Coordinates of C-alpha atoms and ligand atoms in Angstrom, one line a residue:
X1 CA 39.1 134.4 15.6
X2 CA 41.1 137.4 15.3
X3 CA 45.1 137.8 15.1
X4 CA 46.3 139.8 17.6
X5 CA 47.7 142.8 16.6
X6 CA 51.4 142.6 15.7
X7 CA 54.3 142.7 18.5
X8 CA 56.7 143.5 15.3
X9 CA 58.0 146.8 15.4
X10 CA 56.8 148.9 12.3
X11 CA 59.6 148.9 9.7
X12 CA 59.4 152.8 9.3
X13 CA 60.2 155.6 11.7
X14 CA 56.4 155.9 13.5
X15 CA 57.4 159.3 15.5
X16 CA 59.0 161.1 12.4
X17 CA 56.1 159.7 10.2
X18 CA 53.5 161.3 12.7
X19 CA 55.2 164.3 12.9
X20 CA 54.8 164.7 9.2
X21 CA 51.1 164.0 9.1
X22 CA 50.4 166.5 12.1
X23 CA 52.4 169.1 10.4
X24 CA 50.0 168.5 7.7
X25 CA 47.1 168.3 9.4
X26 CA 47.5 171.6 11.6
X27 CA 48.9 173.2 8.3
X28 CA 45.5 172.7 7.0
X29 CA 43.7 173.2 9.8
X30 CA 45.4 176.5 10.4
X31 CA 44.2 177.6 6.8
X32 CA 40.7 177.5 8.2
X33 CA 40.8 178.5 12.0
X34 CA 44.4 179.3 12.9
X35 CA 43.3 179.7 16.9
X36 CA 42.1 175.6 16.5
X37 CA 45.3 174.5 15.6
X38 CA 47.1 177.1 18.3
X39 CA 45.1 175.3 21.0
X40 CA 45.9 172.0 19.4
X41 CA 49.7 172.8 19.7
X42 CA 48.9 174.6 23.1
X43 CA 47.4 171.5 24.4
X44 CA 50.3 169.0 23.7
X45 CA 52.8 171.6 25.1
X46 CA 50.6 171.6 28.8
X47 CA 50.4 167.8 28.4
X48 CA 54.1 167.8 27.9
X49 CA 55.1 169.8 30.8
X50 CA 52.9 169.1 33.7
X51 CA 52.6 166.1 35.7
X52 CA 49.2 164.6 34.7
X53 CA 48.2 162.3 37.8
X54 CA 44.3 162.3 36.8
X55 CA 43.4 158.7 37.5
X56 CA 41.0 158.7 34.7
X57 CA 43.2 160.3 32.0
X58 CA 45.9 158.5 29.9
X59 CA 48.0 159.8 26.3
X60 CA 46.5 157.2 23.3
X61 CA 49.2 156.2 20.9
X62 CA 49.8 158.3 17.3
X63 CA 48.0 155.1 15.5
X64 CA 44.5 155.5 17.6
X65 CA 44.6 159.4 17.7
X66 CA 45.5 159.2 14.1
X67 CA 42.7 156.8 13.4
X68 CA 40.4 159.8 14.4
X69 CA 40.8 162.0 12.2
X70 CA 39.2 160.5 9.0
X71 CA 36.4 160.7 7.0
X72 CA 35.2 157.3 9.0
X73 CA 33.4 160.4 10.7
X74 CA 31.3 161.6 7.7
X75 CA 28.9 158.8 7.3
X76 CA 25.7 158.5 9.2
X77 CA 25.3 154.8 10.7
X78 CA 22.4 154.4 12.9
X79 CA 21.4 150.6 13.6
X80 CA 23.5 147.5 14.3
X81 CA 26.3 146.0 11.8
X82 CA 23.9 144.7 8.7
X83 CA 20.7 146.3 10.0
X84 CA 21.3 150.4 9.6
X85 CA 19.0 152.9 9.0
X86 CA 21.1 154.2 6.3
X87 CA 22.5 152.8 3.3
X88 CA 26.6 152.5 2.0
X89 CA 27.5 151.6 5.7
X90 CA 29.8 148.9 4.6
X91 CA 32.5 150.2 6.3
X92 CA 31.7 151.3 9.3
X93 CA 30.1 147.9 9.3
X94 CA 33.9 146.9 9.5
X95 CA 35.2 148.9 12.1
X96 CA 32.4 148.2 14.1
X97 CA 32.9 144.4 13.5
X98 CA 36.4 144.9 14.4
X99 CA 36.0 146.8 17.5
X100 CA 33.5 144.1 18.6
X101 CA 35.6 141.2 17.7
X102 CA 38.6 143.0 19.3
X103 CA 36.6 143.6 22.5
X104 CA 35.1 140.3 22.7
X105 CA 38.5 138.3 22.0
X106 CA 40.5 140.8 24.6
X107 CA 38.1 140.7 27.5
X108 CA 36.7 136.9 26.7
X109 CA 33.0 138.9 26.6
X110 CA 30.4 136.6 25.0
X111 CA 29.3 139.8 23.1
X112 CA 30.9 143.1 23.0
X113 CA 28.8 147.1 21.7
X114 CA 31.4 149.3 20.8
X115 CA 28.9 152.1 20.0
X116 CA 28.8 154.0 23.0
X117 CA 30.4 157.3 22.5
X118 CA 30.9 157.9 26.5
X119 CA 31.0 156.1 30.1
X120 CA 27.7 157.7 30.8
X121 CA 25.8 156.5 27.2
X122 CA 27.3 152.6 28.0
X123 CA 26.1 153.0 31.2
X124 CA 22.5 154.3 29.9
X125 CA 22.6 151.4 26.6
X126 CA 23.2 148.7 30.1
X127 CA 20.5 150.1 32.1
X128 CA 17.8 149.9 29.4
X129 CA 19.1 147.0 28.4
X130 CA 18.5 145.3 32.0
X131 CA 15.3 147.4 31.5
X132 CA 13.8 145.9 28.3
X133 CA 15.6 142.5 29.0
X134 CA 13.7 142.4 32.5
X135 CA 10.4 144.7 32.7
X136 CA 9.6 145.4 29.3
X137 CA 10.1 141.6 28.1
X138 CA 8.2 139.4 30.3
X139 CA 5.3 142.8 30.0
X140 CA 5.1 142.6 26.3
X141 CA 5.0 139.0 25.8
X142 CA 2.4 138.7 28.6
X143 CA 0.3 141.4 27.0
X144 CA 0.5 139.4 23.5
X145 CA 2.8 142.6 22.4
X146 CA 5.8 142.5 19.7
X147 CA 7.5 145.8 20.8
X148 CA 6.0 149.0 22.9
X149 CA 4.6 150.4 19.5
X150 CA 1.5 147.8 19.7
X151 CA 0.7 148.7 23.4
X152 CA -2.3 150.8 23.9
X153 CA -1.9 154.5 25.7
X154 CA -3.2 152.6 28.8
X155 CA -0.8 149.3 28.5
X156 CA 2.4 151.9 27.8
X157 CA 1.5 154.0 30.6
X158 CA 1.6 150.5 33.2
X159 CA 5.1 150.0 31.7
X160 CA 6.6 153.2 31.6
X161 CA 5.9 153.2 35.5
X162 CA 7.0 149.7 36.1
X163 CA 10.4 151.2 34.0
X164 CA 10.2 154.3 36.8
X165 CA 9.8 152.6 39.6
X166 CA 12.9 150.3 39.0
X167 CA 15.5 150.1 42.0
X168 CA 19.1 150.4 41.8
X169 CA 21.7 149.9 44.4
X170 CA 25.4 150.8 44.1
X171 CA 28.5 152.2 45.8
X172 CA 28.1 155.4 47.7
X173 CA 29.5 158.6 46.0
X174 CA 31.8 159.4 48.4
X175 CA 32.8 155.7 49.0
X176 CA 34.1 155.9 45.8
X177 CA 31.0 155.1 43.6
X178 CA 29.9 157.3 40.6
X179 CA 27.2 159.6 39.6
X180 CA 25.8 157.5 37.2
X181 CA 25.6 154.6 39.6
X182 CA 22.0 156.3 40.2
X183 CA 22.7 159.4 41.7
X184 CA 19.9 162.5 41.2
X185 CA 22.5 164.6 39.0
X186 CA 22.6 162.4 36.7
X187 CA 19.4 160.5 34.6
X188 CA 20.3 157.5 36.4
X189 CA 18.7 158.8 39.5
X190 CA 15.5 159.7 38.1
X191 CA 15.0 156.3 36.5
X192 CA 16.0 154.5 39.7
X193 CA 14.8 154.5 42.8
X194 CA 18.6 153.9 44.2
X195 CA 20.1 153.3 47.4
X196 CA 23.9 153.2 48.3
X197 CA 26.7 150.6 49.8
X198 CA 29.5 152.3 51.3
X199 CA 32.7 151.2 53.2
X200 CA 33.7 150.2 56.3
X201 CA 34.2 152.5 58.7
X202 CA 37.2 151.7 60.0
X203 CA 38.9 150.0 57.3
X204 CA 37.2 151.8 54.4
X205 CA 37.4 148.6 52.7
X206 CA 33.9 147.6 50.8
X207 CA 31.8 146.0 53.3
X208 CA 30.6 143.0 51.2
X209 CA 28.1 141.8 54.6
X210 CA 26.9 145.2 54.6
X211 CA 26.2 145.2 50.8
X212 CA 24.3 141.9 51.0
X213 CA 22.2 143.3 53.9
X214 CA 21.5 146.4 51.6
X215 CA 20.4 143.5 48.8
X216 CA 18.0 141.5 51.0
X217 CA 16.4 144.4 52.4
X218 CA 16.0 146.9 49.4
X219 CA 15.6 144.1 47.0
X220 CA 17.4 145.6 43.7
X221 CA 16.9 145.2 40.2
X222 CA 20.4 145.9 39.5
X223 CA 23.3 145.8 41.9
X224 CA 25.7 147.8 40.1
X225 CA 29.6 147.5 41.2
X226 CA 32.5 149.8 40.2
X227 CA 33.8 152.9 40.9
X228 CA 35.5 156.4 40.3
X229 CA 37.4 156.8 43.3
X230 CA 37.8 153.5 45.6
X231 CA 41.7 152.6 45.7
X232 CA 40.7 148.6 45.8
X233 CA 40.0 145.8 43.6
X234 CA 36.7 144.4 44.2
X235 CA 35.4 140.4 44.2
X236 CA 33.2 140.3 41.6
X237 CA 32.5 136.8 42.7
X238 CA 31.1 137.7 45.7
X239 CA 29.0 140.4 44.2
X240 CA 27.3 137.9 41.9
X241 CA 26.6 135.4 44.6
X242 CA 24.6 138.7 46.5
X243 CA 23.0 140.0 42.9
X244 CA 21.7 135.8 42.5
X245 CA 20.9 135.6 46.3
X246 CA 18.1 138.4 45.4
X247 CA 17.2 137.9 41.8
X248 CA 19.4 141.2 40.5
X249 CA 21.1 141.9 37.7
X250 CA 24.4 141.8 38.5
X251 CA 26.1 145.5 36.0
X252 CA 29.5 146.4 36.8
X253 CA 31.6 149.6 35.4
X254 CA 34.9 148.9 34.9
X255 CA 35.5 151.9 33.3
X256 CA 39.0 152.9 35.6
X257 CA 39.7 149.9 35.7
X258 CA 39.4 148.1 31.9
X259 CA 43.2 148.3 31.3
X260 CA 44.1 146.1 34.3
X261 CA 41.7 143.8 33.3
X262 CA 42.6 143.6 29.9
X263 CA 46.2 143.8 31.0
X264 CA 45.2 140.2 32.9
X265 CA 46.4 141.8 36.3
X266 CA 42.6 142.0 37.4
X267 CA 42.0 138.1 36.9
X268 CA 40.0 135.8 38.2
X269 CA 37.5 137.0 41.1
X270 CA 39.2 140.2 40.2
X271 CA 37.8 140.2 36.7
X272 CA 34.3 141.5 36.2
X273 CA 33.5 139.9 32.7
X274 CA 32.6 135.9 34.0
X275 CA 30.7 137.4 36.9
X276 CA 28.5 139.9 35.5
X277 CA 25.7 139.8 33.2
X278 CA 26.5 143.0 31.6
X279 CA 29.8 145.5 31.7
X280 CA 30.0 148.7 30.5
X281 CA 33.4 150.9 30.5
X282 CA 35.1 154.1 29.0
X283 CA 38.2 153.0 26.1
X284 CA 40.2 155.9 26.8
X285 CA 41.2 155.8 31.0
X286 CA 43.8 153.0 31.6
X287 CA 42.5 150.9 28.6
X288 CA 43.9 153.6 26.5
X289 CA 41.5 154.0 23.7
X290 CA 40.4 156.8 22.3
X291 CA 37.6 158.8 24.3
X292 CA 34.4 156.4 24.4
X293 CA 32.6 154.1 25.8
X294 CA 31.9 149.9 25.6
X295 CA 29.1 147.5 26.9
X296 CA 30.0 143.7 27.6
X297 CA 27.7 141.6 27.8
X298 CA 26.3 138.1 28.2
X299 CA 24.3 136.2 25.2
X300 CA 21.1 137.0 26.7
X301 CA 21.5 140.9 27.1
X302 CA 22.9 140.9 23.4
X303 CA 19.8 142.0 22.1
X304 CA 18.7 144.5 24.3
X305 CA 22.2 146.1 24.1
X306 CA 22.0 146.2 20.4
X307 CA 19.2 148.3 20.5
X308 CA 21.4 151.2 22.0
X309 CA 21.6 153.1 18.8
X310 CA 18.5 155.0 18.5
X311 CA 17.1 153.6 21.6
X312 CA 19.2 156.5 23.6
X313 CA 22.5 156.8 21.4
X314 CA 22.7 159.7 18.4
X315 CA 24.8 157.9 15.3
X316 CA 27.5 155.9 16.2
X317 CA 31.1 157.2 15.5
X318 CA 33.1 155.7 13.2
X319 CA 36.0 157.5 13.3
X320 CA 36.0 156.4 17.1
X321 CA 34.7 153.1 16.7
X322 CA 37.9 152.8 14.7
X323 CA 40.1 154.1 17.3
X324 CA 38.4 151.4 19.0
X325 CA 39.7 148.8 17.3
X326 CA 42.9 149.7 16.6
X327 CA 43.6 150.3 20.8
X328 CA 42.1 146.9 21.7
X329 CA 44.3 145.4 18.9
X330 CA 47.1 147.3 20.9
X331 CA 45.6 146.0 24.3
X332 CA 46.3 142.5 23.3
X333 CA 49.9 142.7 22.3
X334 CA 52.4 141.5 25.9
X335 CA 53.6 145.3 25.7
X336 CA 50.3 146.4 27.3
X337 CA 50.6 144.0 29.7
X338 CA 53.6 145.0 31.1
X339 CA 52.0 148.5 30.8
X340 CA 49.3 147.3 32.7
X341 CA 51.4 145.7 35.8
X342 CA 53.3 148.7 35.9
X343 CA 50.2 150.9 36.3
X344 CA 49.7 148.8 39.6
X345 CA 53.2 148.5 40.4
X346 CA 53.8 152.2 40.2
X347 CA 50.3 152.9 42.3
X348 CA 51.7 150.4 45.2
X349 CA 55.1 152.2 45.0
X350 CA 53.5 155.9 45.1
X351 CA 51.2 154.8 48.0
X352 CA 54.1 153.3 49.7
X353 CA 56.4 156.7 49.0
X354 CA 53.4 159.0 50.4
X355 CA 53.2 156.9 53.6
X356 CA 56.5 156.9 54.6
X357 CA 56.1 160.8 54.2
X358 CA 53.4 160.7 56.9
X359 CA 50.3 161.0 54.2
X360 CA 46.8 159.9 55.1
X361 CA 45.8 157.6 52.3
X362 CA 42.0 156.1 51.7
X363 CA 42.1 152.5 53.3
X364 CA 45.5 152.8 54.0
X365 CA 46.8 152.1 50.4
X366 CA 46.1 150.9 46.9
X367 CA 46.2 147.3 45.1
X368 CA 44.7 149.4 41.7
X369 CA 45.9 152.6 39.6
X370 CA 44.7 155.4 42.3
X371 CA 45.3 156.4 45.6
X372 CA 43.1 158.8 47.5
X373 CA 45.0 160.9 49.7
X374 CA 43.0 162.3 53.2
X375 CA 44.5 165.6 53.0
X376 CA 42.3 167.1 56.4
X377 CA 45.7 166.4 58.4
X378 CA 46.9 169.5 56.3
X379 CA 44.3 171.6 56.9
X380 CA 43.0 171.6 53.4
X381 CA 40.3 170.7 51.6
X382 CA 40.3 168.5 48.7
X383 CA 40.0 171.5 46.5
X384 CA 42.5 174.0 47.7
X385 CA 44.6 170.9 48.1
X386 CA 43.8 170.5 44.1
X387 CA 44.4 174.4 42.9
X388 CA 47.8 174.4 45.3
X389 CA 49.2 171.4 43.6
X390 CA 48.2 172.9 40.0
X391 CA 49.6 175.9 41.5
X392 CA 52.9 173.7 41.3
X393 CA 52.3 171.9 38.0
X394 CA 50.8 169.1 39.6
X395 CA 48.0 168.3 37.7
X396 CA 45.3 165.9 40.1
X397 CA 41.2 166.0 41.1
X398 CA 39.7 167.1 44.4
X399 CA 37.3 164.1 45.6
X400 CA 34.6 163.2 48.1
X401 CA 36.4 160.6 51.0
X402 CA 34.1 157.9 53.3
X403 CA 31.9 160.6 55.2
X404 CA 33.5 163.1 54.0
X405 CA 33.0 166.6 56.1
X406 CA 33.6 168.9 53.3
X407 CA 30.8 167.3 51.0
X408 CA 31.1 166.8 47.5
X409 CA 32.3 170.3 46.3
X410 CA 34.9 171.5 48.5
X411 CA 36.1 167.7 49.7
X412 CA 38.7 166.2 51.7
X413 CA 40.5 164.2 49.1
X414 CA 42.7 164.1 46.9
X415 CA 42.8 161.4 44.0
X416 CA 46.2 160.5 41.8
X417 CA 46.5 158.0 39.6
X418 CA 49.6 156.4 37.6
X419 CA 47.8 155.1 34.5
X420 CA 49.2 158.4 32.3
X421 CA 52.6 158.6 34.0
X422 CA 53.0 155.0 33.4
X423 CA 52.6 155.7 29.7
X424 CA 55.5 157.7 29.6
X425 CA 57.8 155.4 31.4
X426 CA 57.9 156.3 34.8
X427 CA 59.1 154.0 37.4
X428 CA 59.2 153.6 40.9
X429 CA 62.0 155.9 41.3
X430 CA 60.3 158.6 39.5
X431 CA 57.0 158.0 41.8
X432 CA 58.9 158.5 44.7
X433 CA 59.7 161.7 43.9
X434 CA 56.6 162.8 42.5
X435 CA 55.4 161.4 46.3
X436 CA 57.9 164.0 47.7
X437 CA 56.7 166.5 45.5
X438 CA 53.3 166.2 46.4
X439 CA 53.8 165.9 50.1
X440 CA 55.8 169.3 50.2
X441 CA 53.4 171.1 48.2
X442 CA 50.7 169.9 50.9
X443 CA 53.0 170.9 53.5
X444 CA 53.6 174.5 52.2
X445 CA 50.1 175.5 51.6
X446 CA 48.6 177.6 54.4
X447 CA 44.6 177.4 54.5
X448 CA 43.0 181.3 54.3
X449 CA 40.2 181.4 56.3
X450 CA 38.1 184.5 57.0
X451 CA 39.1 184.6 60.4
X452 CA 43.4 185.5 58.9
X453 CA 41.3 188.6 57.6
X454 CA 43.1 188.3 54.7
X455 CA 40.7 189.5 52.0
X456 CA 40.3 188.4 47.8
X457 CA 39.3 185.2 46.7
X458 CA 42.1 183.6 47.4
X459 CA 41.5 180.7 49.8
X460 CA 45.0 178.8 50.5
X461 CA 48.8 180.8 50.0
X462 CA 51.7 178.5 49.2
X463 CA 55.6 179.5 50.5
X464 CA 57.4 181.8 48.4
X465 CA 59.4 179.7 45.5
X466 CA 57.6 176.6 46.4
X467 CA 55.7 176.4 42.6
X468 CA 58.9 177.1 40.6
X469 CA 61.0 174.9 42.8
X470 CA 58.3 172.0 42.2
X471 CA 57.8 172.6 38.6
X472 CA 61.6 172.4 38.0
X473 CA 62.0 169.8 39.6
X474 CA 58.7 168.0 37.9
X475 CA 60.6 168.8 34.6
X476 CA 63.5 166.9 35.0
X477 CA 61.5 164.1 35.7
X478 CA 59.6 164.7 32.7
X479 CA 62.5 165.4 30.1
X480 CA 63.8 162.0 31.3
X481 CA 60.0 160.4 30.3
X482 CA 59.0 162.6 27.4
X483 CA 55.7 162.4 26.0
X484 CA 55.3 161.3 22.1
X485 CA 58.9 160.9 22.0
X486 CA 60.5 162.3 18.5
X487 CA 57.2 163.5 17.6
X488 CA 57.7 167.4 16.6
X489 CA 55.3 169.9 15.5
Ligands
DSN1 N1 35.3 161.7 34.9 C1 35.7 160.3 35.2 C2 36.6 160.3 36.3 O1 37.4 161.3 36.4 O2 36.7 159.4 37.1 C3 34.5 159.5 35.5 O3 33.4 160.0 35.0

């Protein structure tokens, strides 16, 4: 059993310390490739002064993006802890063990893979997973087989269609549900024969009769639950009892949503960890990691899962891996979760501020970190709605909504998000004003269609003064809240 990381405050100055080290660091850096360490500097500066309301995004602390940038990254580490393909893996062997152990003890997983390096490879290392664990399993040991090397062309040929022909069933895209979920852009839709759940029509609230219907009929290997863009928490309870009802495996991405569960504000039905065989996550959205991915799984997927790296992952990162376990050390500590309530305070309060300002929102509200905002009553679409607010400094994504008219390009949403704002201290106070700054920004674009005449690409105008009036007043809010506070280039 692992401590949890320490609640004492360090007994050194942690903002004037980092600021020594990246002074360092960009000092060297700018001895190799001066214009690496200008967009280094740039890139804190934008982060700085823009309102950053992408529901996936978040600002790691100085210890994990510290942890980074080591020579953990140097050494090659394919394999498992204790079985690598390499030799002198000692230590990555540690920070993998303490990622894992960090993961497992945080999440109460039975068994936690900390190799993934994105949402998209966990996602891939749980689907072959389910794969081998299900298909290629029962196959092998049927055809008196150790592993797919001692099949014959024939035998592997039977089994890689059996892998092909595999179905999937998960939330629609523009319910919500992501690309990797089985969707044709991505690989997921090439292995999976897949078919989609969406929401109610009315209440845009997941239809869990209409997913169990889906189950029966299409008969799944995996019912996959999660989402990108679907402001509601989700019974994983009930998604189990459908996945048993029909023999699936019941995979869930938690990806936005890890740092409410870890935070313990997703609990019970609410948590996906009891209730699904395997779940797989990104560290670095509201979990606030470093950028990677995670797989969670039960005892009997363990295996399968550790075969990730080479089954479909290049060498794992230990720099990242370390990062890893330093933010799930930090996701243990009661200061994440009151960072984590807040996240879902600050939504509820934004969604409630946007309302009362006549917007549309997806299903009427939030009980997560996002809120999808219809913005068709404007006359928009999602994405001139997106470029207007950037226009203004307001920095959100343009995304599909249920049935959405515009399609997946142009859209007719909006998503924001409070995991990064939360980070730097805002309150319901300063949501309510960045509701009010969104709202007028919405308000005071004008649509150009061709029919104006107005030539160029230019496809919305917004009212004279409107950016610079929003952008001041979006730095007041964030001089208030800064980011990294006493850290100084
Ligand atoms: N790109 C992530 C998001 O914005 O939700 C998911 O892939």
């Amino acid at each position: 059993m692992l401590a949890p990381a320490t609640t004492d405050a360090p007994s050194f100055d942690v903002a004037a310390t980092a600021s020594e080290a990246y002074r360092a660091a960009l000092a060297v850096i700018e001895s190799v490739e001066p214009r690496v360490a200008d967009a280094t500097r740039a890139e804190l500066a934008d982060q700085r002064s823009s309102l950053k309301l992408i529901a996936s995004e978040n600002y790691a602390s100085p210890a994990v993006l510290l942890t980074m940038g080591t020579w953990l990254s140097d050494k090659y580490a394919e394999g498992t802890v204790g079985h690598r393909f390499y030799a002198g893996c000692q230590n990555i062997d540690t920070v993998e063990s303490l990622a894992a152990e960090h993961a497992r003890e945080l999440f109460g997983a039975e068994y936690a893979y900390a190799q993934p390096h994105s949402g998209i490879d966990a996602n891939l290392v749980a689907f072959w997973s389910i794969l081998a664990h299900r298909v290629e399993s029962p196959e092998l040991a049927e055809l008196g087989a150790k592993n797919v090397n001692d099949l014959t062309d024939e035998q592997w040929e039977t089994l890689r269609h059996k892998f092909g022909n595999q179905r999937a069933l998960g939330m629609s895209l523009d319910s919500g549900g992501h690309l990797t979920h089985g969707f044709r852009p991505n690989i997921s839709g090439k292995m999976f024969a897949q078919r989609s759940y969406g929401t109610d029509p009315t209440t845009q609230l997941l239809d869990y009769d209409q997913v169990a219907a889906a189950a029966r009929e299409f008969k799944p290997l995996i019912l996959i639950a999660g989402y990108s863009a679907y402001p509601r928490r989700i019974d994983f309870a009930k998604m189990r009892e459908i996945a048993d009802e029909v023999g699936a495996t019941l995979m869930v991405d938690m990806a936005h949503f890890a740092g409410l569960v870890a935070g313990k504000v997703f609990t019970g039905n609410e948590d996906p960890v009891p209730h699904a065989h395997i779940v797989t996550s990104t560290t670095h959205k509201s979990l606030r990691g470093p950028r990677g991915g995670l797989v969670l799984a039960t005892e009997e997927y363990a295996s399968s899962v550790d075969r990730g790296c080479p089954l479909v992952l290049g060498g794992p990162l230990g720099h990242v891996m370390a990062a890893k376990a330093v933010a799930f050390a930090e996701a243990r500590t009661p200061a994440f979760r009151t960072y984590a309530q807040a996240v879902a305070d600050n939504a509820q309060s934004l969604a409630d501020s946007l309302k009362q300002r006549g917007a549309k929102l997806v299903t009427d509200g939030t009980d997560n970190h996002l809120v999808l905002i219809d913005v068709t009553g404007y006359g928009l679409t999602g994405r001139q709605a997106e470029s207007a607010l950037l226009d203004a400094g307001i920095v959100t994504n343009r995304n599909a909504v249920p049935n959405d008219p515009n399609g997946a390009w142009y859209t007719s949403g909006v998503r924001i998000g409070t995991p990064a704002l939360t980070t730097r201290g805002f309150g319901a106070d300063e949501f309510d004003t960045v509701a009010d700054l969104i709202v007028t920004v919405l308000k005071g674009t004008t649509p150009v269609t061709a029919s104006s005449g107005q030539p160029g690409k230019a496809k919305y105008t917004l009212t004279d003064g409107l950016a610079a009036a929003t952008k001041a007043a979006s730095a007041e809010l964030l001089d208030a809240n800064p980011l990294y506070p006493g850290l100084q280039l």
